[in-house]
Amino acid sequence: MMRAGLKELGLTPADFWALTPAELQLMLGTAGAQTPLLSDGLSALMAAYPDTSEGNEK
């Protein structure tokens, strides 16, 4: 986050540290942001990649 603030936004360190997380997020925008993993997505991942390994299945 600091790299984005200093290099991409051209903020000084003092300006960066004075920002709230919400202000920094607003300045960086939402391009490329991922949506949160909700229960349906987690269920799909767990079905696709179960926590089992050879010799350790019950």
PDB file of C-alpha atoms in Angstrom:
ATOM      1  CA  MET A   1       0.000   0.000   0.000  1.00  0.00           C
ATOM      2  CA  MET A   2       2.815   2.353   0.831  1.00  0.00           C
ATOM      3  CA  ARG A   3       4.456   1.712  -2.538  1.00  0.00           C
ATOM      4  CA  ALA A   4       1.188   2.542  -4.292  1.00  0.00           C
ATOM      5  CA  GLY A   5       0.762   5.713  -2.270  1.00  0.00           C
ATOM      6  CA  LEU A   6       4.302   6.963  -2.733  1.00  0.00           C
ATOM      7  CA  LYS A   7       5.056   5.840  -6.284  1.00  0.00           C
ATOM      8  CA  GLU A   8       1.698   5.631  -8.042  1.00  0.00           C
ATOM      9  CA  LEU A   9      -0.013   8.541  -6.322  1.00  0.00           C
ATOM     10  CA  GLY A  10       3.132  10.617  -5.740  1.00  0.00           C
ATOM     11  CA  LEU A  11       2.340  11.258  -2.078  1.00  0.00           C
ATOM     12  CA  THR A  12       4.993  12.343   0.378  1.00  0.00           C
ATOM     13  CA  PRO A  13       5.498   9.994   3.338  1.00  0.00           C
ATOM     14  CA  ALA A  14       3.827  12.533   5.643  1.00  0.00           C
ATOM     15  CA  ASP A  15       0.810  12.780   3.324  1.00  0.00           C
ATOM     16  CA  PHE A  16       0.603   8.988   3.054  1.00  0.00           C
ATOM     17  CA  TRP A  17       0.617   8.456   6.824  1.00  0.00           C
ATOM     18  CA  ALA A  18      -1.956  11.213   7.321  1.00  0.00           C
ATOM     19  CA  LEU A  19      -4.511   9.349   5.171  1.00  0.00           C
ATOM     20  CA  THR A  20      -7.155   7.063   6.595  1.00  0.00           C
ATOM     21  CA  PRO A  21      -7.451   3.614   4.967  1.00  0.00           C
ATOM     22  CA  ALA A  22     -10.756   4.708   3.411  1.00  0.00           C
ATOM     23  CA  GLU A  23      -9.132   7.796   1.874  1.00  0.00           C
ATOM     24  CA  LEU A  24      -6.276   5.747   0.425  1.00  0.00           C
ATOM     25  CA  GLN A  25      -8.702   3.201  -1.022  1.00  0.00           C
ATOM     26  CA  LEU A  26     -10.718   6.000  -2.602  1.00  0.00           C
ATOM     27  CA  MET A  27      -7.572   7.530  -4.137  1.00  0.00           C
ATOM     28  CA  LEU A  28      -6.374   4.185  -5.508  1.00  0.00           C
ATOM     29  CA  GLY A  29      -9.764   3.374  -7.024  1.00  0.00           C
ATOM     30  CA  THR A  30     -11.388  -0.006  -7.433  1.00  0.00           C
ATOM     31  CA  ALA A  31      -9.860  -1.113 -10.754  1.00  0.00           C
ATOM     32  CA  GLY A  32      -8.698  -4.689 -10.417  1.00  0.00           C
ATOM     33  CA  ALA A  33     -10.219  -5.047  -6.968  1.00  0.00           C
ATOM     34  CA  GLN A  34     -11.495  -8.475  -6.082  1.00  0.00           C
ATOM     35  CA  THR A  35     -14.860  -9.110  -4.567  1.00  0.00           C
ATOM     36  CA  PRO A  36     -14.938 -10.880  -1.203  1.00  0.00           C
ATOM     37  CA  LEU A  37     -15.127 -14.655  -1.160  1.00  0.00           C
ATOM     38  CA  LEU A  38     -18.640 -15.445   0.037  1.00  0.00           C
ATOM     39  CA  SER A  39     -19.916 -18.789   1.330  1.00  0.00           C
ATOM     40  CA  ASP A  40     -20.992 -20.028  -2.126  1.00  0.00           C
ATOM     41  CA  GLY A  41     -17.525 -19.381  -3.527  1.00  0.00           C
ATOM     42  CA  LEU A  42     -15.878 -20.997  -0.519  1.00  0.00           C
ATOM     43  CA  SER A  43     -18.112 -24.061  -0.856  1.00  0.00           C
ATOM     44  CA  ALA A  44     -17.164 -24.382  -4.524  1.00  0.00           C
ATOM     45  CA  LEU A  45     -13.442 -24.156  -3.691  1.00  0.00           C
ATOM     46  CA  MET A  46     -13.769 -26.725  -0.900  1.00  0.00           C
ATOM     47  CA  ALA A  47     -15.568 -29.130  -3.250  1.00  0.00           C
ATOM     48  CA  ALA A  48     -12.940 -28.648  -5.965  1.00  0.00           C
ATOM     49  CA  TYR A  49      -9.971 -28.945  -3.571  1.00  0.00           C
ATOM     50  CA  PRO A  50     -10.915 -31.129  -0.577  1.00  0.00           C
ATOM     51  CA  ASP A  51      -8.555 -31.287   2.406  1.00  0.00           C
ATOM     52  CA  THR A  52      -7.406 -34.851   1.896  1.00  0.00           C
ATOM     53  CA  SER A  53      -4.111 -36.430   1.013  1.00  0.00           C
ATOM     54  CA  GLU A  54      -3.055 -39.955   0.120  1.00  0.00           C
ATOM     55  CA  GLY A  55      -2.897 -42.205   3.160  1.00  0.00           C
ATOM     56  CA  ASN A  56      -4.632 -39.627   5.312  1.00  0.00           C
ATOM     57  CA  GLU A  57      -8.255 -40.108   4.224  1.00  0.00           C
ATOM     58  CA  LYS A  58     -10.812 -41.046   6.841  1.00  0.00           C
TER      59      LYS A  58
END
